[in-house]
Coordinates of C-alpha atoms and ligand atoms in Angstrom, one line a residue:
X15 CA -7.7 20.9 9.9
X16 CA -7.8 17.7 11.9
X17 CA -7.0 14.6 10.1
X18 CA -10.9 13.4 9.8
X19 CA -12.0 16.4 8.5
X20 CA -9.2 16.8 6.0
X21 CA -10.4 13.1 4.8
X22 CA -14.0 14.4 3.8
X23 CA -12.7 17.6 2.2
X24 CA -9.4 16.8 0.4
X25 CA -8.9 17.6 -2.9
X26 CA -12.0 19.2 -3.5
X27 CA -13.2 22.5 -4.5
X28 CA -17.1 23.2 -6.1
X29 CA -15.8 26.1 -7.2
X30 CA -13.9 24.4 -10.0
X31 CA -16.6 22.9 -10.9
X32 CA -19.8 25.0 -11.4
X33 CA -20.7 24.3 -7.8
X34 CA -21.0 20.9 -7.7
X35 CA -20.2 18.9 -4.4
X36 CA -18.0 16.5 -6.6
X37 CA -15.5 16.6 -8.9
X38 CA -16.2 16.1 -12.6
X39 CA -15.4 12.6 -14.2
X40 CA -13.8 13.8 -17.4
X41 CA -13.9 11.6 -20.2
X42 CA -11.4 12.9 -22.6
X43 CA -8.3 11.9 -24.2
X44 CA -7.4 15.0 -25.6
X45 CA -7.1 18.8 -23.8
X46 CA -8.7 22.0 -26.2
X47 CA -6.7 25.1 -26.4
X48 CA -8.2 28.2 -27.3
X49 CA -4.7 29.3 -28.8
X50 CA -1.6 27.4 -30.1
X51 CA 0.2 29.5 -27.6
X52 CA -1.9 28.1 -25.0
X53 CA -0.9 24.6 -25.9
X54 CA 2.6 25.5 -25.7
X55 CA 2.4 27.0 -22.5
X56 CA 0.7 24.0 -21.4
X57 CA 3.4 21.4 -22.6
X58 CA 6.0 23.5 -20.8
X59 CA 4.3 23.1 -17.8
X60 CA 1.9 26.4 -17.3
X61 CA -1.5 25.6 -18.4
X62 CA -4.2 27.8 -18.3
X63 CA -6.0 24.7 -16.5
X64 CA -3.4 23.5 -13.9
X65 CA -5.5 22.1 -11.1
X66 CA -2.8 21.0 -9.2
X67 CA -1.2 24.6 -8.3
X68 CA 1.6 22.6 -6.2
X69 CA 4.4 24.5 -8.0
X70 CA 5.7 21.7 -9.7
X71 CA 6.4 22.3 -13.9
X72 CA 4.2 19.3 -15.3
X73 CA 3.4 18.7 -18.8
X74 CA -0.5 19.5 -19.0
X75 CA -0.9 19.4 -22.6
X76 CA -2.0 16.1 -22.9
X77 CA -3.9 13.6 -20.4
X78 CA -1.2 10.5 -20.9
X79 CA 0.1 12.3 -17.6
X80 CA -3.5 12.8 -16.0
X81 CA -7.1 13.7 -16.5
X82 CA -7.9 16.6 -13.5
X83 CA -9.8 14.0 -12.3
X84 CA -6.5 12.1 -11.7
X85 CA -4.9 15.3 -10.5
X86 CA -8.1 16.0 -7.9
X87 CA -7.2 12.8 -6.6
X88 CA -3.7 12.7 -6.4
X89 CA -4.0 16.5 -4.5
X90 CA -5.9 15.1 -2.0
X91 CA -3.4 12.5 -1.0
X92 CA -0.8 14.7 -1.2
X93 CA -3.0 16.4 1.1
X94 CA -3.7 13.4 3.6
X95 CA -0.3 12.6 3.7
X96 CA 0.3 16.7 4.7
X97 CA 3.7 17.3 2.8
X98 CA 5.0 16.0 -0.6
X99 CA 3.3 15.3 -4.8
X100 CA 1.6 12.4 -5.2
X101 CA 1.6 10.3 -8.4
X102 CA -1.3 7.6 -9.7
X103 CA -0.2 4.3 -11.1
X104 CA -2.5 2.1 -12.6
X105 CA -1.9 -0.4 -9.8
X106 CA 0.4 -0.7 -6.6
X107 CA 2.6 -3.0 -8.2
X108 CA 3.1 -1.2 -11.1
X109 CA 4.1 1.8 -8.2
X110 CA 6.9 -0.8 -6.9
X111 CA 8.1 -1.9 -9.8
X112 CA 8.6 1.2 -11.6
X113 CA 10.2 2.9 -8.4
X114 CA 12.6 -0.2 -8.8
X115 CA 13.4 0.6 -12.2
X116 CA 14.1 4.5 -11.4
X117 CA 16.1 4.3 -8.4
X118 CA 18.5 1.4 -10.1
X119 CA 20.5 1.0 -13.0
X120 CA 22.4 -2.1 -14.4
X121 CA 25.2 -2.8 -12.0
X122 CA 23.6 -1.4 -8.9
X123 CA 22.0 -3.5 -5.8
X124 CA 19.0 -3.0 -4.4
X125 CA 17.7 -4.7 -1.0
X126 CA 14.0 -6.1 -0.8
X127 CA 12.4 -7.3 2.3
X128 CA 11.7 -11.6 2.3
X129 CA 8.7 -11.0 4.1
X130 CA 7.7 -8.4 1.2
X131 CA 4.6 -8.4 -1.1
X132 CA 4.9 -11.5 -3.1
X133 CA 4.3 -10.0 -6.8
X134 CA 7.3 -7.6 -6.2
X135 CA 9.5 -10.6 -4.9
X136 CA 8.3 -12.2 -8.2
X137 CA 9.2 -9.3 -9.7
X138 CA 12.8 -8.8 -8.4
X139 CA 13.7 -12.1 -8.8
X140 CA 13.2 -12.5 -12.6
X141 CA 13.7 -8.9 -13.8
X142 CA 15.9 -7.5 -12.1
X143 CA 19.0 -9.6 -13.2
X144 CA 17.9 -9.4 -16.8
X145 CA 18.8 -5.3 -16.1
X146 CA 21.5 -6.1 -14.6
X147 CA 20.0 -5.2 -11.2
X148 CA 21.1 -7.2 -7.9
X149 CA 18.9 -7.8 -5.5
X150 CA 19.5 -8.7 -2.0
X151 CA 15.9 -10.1 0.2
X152 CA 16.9 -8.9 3.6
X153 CA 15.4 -10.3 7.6
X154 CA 13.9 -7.0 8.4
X155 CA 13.8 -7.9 12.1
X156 CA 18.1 -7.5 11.6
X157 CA 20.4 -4.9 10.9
X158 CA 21.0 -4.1 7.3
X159 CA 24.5 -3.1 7.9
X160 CA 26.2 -5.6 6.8
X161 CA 23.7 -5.6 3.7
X162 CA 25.6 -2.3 2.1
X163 CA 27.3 -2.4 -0.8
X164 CA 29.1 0.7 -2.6
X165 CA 26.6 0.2 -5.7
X166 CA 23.5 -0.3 -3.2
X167 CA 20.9 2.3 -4.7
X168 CA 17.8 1.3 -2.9
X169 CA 16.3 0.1 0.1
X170 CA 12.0 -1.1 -0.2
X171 CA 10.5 -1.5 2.7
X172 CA 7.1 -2.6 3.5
X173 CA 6.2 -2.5 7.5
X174 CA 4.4 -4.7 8.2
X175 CA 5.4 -7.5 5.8
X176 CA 3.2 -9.0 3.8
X177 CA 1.8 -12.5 5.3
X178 CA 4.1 -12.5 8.6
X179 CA 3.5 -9.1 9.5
X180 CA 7.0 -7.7 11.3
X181 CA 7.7 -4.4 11.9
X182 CA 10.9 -2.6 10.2
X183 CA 12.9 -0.5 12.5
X184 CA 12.5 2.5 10.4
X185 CA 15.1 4.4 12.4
X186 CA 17.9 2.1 11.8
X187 CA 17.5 1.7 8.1
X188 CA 17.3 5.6 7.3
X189 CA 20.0 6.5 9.7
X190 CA 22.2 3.7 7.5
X191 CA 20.3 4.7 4.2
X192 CA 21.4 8.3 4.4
X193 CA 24.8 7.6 5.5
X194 CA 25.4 5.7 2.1
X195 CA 23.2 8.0 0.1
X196 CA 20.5 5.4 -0.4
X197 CA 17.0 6.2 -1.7
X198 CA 14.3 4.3 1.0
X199 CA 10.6 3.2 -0.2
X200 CA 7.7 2.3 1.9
X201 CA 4.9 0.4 1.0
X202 CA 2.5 1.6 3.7
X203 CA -0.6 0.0 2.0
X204 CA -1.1 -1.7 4.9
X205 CA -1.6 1.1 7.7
X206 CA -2.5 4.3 5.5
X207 CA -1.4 8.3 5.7
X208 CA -4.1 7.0 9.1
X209 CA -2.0 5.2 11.0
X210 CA 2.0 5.7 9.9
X211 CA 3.3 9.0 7.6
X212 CA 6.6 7.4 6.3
X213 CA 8.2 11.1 4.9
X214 CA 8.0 12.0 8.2
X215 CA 10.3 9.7 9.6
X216 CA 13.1 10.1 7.1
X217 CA 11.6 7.8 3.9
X218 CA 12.0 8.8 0.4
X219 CA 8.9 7.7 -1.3
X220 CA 5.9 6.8 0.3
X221 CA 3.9 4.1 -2.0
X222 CA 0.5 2.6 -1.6
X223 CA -2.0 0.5 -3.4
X224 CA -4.9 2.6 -3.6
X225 CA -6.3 -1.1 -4.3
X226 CA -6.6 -1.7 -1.0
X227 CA -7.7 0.8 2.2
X228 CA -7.8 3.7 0.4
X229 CA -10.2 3.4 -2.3
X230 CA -11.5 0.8 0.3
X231 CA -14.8 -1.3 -1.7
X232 CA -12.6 -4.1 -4.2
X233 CA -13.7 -1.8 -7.2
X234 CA -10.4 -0.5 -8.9
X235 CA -6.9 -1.1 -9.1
X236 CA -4.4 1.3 -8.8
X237 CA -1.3 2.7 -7.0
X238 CA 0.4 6.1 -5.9
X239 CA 3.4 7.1 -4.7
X240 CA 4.0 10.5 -2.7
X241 CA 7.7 11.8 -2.5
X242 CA 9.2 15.3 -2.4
X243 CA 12.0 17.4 -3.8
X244 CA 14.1 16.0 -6.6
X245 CA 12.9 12.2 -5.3
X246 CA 9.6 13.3 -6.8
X247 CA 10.7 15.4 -10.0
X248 CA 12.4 12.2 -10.6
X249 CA 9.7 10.1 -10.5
X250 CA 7.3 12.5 -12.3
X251 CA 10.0 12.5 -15.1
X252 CA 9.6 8.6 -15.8
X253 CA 6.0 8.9 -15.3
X254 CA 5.7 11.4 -18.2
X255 CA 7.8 9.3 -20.3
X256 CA 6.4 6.1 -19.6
X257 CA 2.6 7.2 -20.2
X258 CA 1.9 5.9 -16.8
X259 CA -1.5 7.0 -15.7
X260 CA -5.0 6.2 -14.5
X261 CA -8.8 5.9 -15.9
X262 CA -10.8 9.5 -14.3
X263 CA -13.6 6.8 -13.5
X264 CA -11.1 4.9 -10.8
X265 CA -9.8 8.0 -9.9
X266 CA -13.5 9.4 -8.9
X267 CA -14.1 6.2 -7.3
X268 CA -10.7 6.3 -5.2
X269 CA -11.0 9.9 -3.9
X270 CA -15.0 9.2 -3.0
X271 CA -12.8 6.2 -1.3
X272 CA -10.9 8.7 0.8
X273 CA -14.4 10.1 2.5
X274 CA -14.9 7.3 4.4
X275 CA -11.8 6.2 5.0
X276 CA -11.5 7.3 8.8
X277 CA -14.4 5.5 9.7
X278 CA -13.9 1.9 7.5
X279 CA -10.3 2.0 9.3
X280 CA -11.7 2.9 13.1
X281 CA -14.7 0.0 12.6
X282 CA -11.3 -2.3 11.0
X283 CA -9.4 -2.2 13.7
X284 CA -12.1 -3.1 16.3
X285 CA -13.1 -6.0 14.5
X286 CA -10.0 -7.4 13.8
X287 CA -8.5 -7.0 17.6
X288 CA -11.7 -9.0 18.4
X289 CA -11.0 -11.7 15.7
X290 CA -7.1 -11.4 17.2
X291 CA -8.0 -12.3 20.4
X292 CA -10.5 -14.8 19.5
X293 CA -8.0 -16.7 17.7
X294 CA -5.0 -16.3 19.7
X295 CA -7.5 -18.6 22.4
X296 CA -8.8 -21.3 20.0
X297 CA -6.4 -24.8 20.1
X298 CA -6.2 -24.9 17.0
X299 CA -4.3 -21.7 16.4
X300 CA -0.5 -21.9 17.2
X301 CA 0.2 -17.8 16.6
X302 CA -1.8 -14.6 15.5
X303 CA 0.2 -12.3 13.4
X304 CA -0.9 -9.1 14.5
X305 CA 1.5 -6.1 15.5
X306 CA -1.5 -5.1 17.6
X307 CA -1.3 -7.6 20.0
X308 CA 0.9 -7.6 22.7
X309 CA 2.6 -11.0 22.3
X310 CA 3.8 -9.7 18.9
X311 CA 7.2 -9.9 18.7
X312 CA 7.6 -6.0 17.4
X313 CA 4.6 -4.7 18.9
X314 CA 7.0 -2.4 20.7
X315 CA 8.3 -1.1 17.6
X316 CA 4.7 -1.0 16.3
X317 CA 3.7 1.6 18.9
X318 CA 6.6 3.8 18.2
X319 CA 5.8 4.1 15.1
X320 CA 1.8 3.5 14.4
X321 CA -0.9 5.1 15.5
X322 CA -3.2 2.1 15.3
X323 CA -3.5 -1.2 13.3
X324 CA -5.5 -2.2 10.0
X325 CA -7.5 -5.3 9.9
X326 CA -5.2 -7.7 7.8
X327 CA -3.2 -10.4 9.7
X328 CA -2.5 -14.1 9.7
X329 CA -2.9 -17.2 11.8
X330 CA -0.2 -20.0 11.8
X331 CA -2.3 -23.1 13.0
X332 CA -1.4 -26.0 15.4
X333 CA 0.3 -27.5 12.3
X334 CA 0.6 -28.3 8.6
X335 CA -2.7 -29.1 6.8
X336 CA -2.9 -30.2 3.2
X337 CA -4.7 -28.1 0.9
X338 CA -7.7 -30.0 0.7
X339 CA -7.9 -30.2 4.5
X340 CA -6.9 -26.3 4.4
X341 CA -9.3 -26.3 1.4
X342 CA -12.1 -28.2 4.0
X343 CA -11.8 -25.6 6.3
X344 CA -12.3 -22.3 3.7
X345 CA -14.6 -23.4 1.4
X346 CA -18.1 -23.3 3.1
X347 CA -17.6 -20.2 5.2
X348 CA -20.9 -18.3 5.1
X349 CA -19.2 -14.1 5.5
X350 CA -15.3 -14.6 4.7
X351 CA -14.7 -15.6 1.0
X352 CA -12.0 -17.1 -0.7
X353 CA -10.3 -14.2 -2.4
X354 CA -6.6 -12.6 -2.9
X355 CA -6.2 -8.3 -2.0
X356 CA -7.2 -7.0 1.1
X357 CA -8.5 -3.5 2.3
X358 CA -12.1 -3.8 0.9
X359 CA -15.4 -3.8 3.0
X360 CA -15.8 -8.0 2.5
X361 CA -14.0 -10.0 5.0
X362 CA -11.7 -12.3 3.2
X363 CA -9.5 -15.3 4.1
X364 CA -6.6 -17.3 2.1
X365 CA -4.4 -20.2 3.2
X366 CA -0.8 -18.6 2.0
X367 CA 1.5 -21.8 1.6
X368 CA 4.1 -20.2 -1.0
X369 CA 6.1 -18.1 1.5
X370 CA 7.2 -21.2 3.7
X371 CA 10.2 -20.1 3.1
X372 CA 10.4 -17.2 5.5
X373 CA 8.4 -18.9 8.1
X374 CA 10.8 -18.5 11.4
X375 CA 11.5 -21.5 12.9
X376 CA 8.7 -21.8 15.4
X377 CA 6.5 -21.4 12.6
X378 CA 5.0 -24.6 12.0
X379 CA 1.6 -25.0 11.2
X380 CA -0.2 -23.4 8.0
X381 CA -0.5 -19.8 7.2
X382 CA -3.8 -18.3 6.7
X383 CA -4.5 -14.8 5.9
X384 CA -7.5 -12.9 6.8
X385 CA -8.5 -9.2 5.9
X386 CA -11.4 -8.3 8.3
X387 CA -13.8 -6.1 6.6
X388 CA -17.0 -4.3 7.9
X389 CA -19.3 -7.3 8.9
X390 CA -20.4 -8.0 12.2
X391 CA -17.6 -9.1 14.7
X392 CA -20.4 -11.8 15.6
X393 CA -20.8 -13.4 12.1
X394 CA -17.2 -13.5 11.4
X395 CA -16.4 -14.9 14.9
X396 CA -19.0 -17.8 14.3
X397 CA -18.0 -18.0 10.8
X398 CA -13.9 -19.0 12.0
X399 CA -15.0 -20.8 14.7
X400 CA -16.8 -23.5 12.5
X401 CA -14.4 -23.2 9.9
X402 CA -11.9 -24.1 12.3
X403 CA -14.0 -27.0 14.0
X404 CA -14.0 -28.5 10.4
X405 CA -10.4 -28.5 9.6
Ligands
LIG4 C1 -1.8 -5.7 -2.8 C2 -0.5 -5.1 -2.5 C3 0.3 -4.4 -3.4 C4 -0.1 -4.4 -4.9 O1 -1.2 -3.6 -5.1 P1 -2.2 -3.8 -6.4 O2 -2.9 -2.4 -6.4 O3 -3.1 -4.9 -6.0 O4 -1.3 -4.0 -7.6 C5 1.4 -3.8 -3.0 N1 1.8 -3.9 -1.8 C6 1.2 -4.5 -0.8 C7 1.7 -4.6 0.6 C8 0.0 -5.2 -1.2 O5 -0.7 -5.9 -0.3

């Protein structure tokens, strides 16, 4: 079935559920056996109501490990991404930081992009030396050679990176991971099982914030991670004993989400070249951040590996504006809002002047972020253009 197709019908069968088009929201702690034989089958992993059929021995016995609302959902990424399990987290960064905790122990190293998404830097850098975890933030426009250690365990990646948007060179860091026996992770919340399938090029673990594109409207958090093989038995194992799971509700509302999702991407990426180009031509805007355009630094690398580009990028202006003037310029906008996340129908924009620090050198002005969502091209051209008038 051709990907578009596949997007309306994953995960889904009436016939499970008494005809309906849609799969039930269960409400419901606790699973009913007919017999205590039955339950025990269940716990060891062959219930008489797997819904998953994927082969893979699950503890069903109980819904801390998933409603089958949670299971409809996570078959249909599976699904989307056409090879591997997928697992729900109750948010993306609850994906990456468990995956942290998993593939390290105390007294390994780990290497996390410094362009990467700011709550996992946050993350790495306060606990992961309590565990005894080292972390290394690596340039992922360099070789990560030199960045091996004997006790390296992991390598995250997230292409682009958040708020300066380069691409990894995917090929160089599994050729390198797999010489040394390194597990790789990539957050590919920004392009979708659309645009970039990371198992297919060699990656581990695939991770997402269902937050963001995928459930697509702003109206649940939650996160998922697809892997295969012993990578995902692995995973499954923590999540079982953790007691990591999701709400059925979100889980409805994420796969309903999925439906739509071919089109909210298509109509994304048109609007956001436009704003891209619009931008890239106003005087007050030094650089556009977009691996889409052609005066990317990667956008090379970006066509090798993507088959298109989301709508989330950022604009380094003509130079550094205090936060009220940056404040001046965001506040009255009549379509964008003031808002953190991305990936929903609402255009959103944020000045972003914590990650300085990795600015390259030519990077002088302020950083704004802006997540194009499904207004008119139009409005949201007018609406930057007097923002940026104001500033
Ligand atoms: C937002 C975001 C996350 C975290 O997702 P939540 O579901 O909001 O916790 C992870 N990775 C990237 C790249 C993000 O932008």
């Amino acid at each position: 079935m051709k990907q578009k197709s596949l997007l309306v019908k994953a995960g889904r069968n009436f016939k499970n559920y008494n005809g309906s088009m849609n799969p039930p929201v269960y409400h419901s702690s606790t699973i009913l056996f007919p017999t205590y034989m039955d339950y025990l089958s269940a716990a060891n992993g062959n219930s008489i109501y797997d819904v998953t059929h994927d082969g893979i021995t699950r503890d069903y016995s109980y819904n801390s490990v998933g409603s089958p609302t949670l299971h409809y959902f996570a078959n249909a990424l599976a699904e989307i991404e056409g090879r591997g399990h997928a697992l729900i987290y109750p948010s993306g960064l609850c994906a990456l930081t468990f995956t942290i905790l998993i593939f390290s122990k105390s007294g390994s190293h780990v290497l996390i992009q410094d362009n990467s998404y700011y709550r996992l830097k946050r993350f790495a850098k306060n606990e992961c030396p309590k565990r005894g975890i080292d972390v290394t933030f690596y340039d992922p426009t360099q070789s990560i050679a030199r960045l091996i250690r004997d006790n390296t365990s992991l390598i995250m990646i997230e292409t682009p990176g958040s708020v300066t948007f380069e691409i990894s060179d995917i090929e160089h860091i599994v050729k390198i991971a797999k010489m040394h026996n390194i597990i790789t992770v990539c957050d590919n919340s920004w392009s979708t099982p659309l645009l970039f399938k990371p198992l297919n090029h060699g990656i581990d673990v695939a991770l997402y914030s269902v937050t963001k594109y995928l459930s697509g409207h702003s109206d649940l958090l939650m996160g998922a991670i697809i892997a295969e093989g012993d990578t995902f038995n692995l995973m499954y194992e923590n999540h079982k004993y953790y007691g990591i799971t999701a709400q059925s509700y979100d889980c409805y509302l994420a796969h309903r989400g999925l439906r739509t999702l071919y089109i909210r991407m298509t109509q994304h990426q048109k609007t956001a070249m436009q704003l891209a180009k619009f931008l890239e031509t106003h005087h007050k805007v030094n650089r556009v951040l977009y691996p889409a355009l052609t005066s990317h630094p990667q956008h090379e690398l970006w066509k090798k590996y993507f088959k298109g580009a989301s709508s989330v990028f950022s604009i380094i202006l003509d130079r550094q504006y205090s936060d009220e003037e940056l404040s001046n310029m965001v506040d009255h906008m009549k379509v964008f809002a003031i808002g953190a996340s991305w990936g929903g129908c609402d255009s959103l924009i944020l000045p972003l002047t914590y990650e300085r620090s990795i600015m390259k050198p030519d990077h002088v002005g302020s950083c704004i972020r802006i997540s194009c969502g499904l207004e008119d091209p139009v409005d949201l051209i007018e609406d930057l253009n007097t923002a940026l008038t104001r500033i």
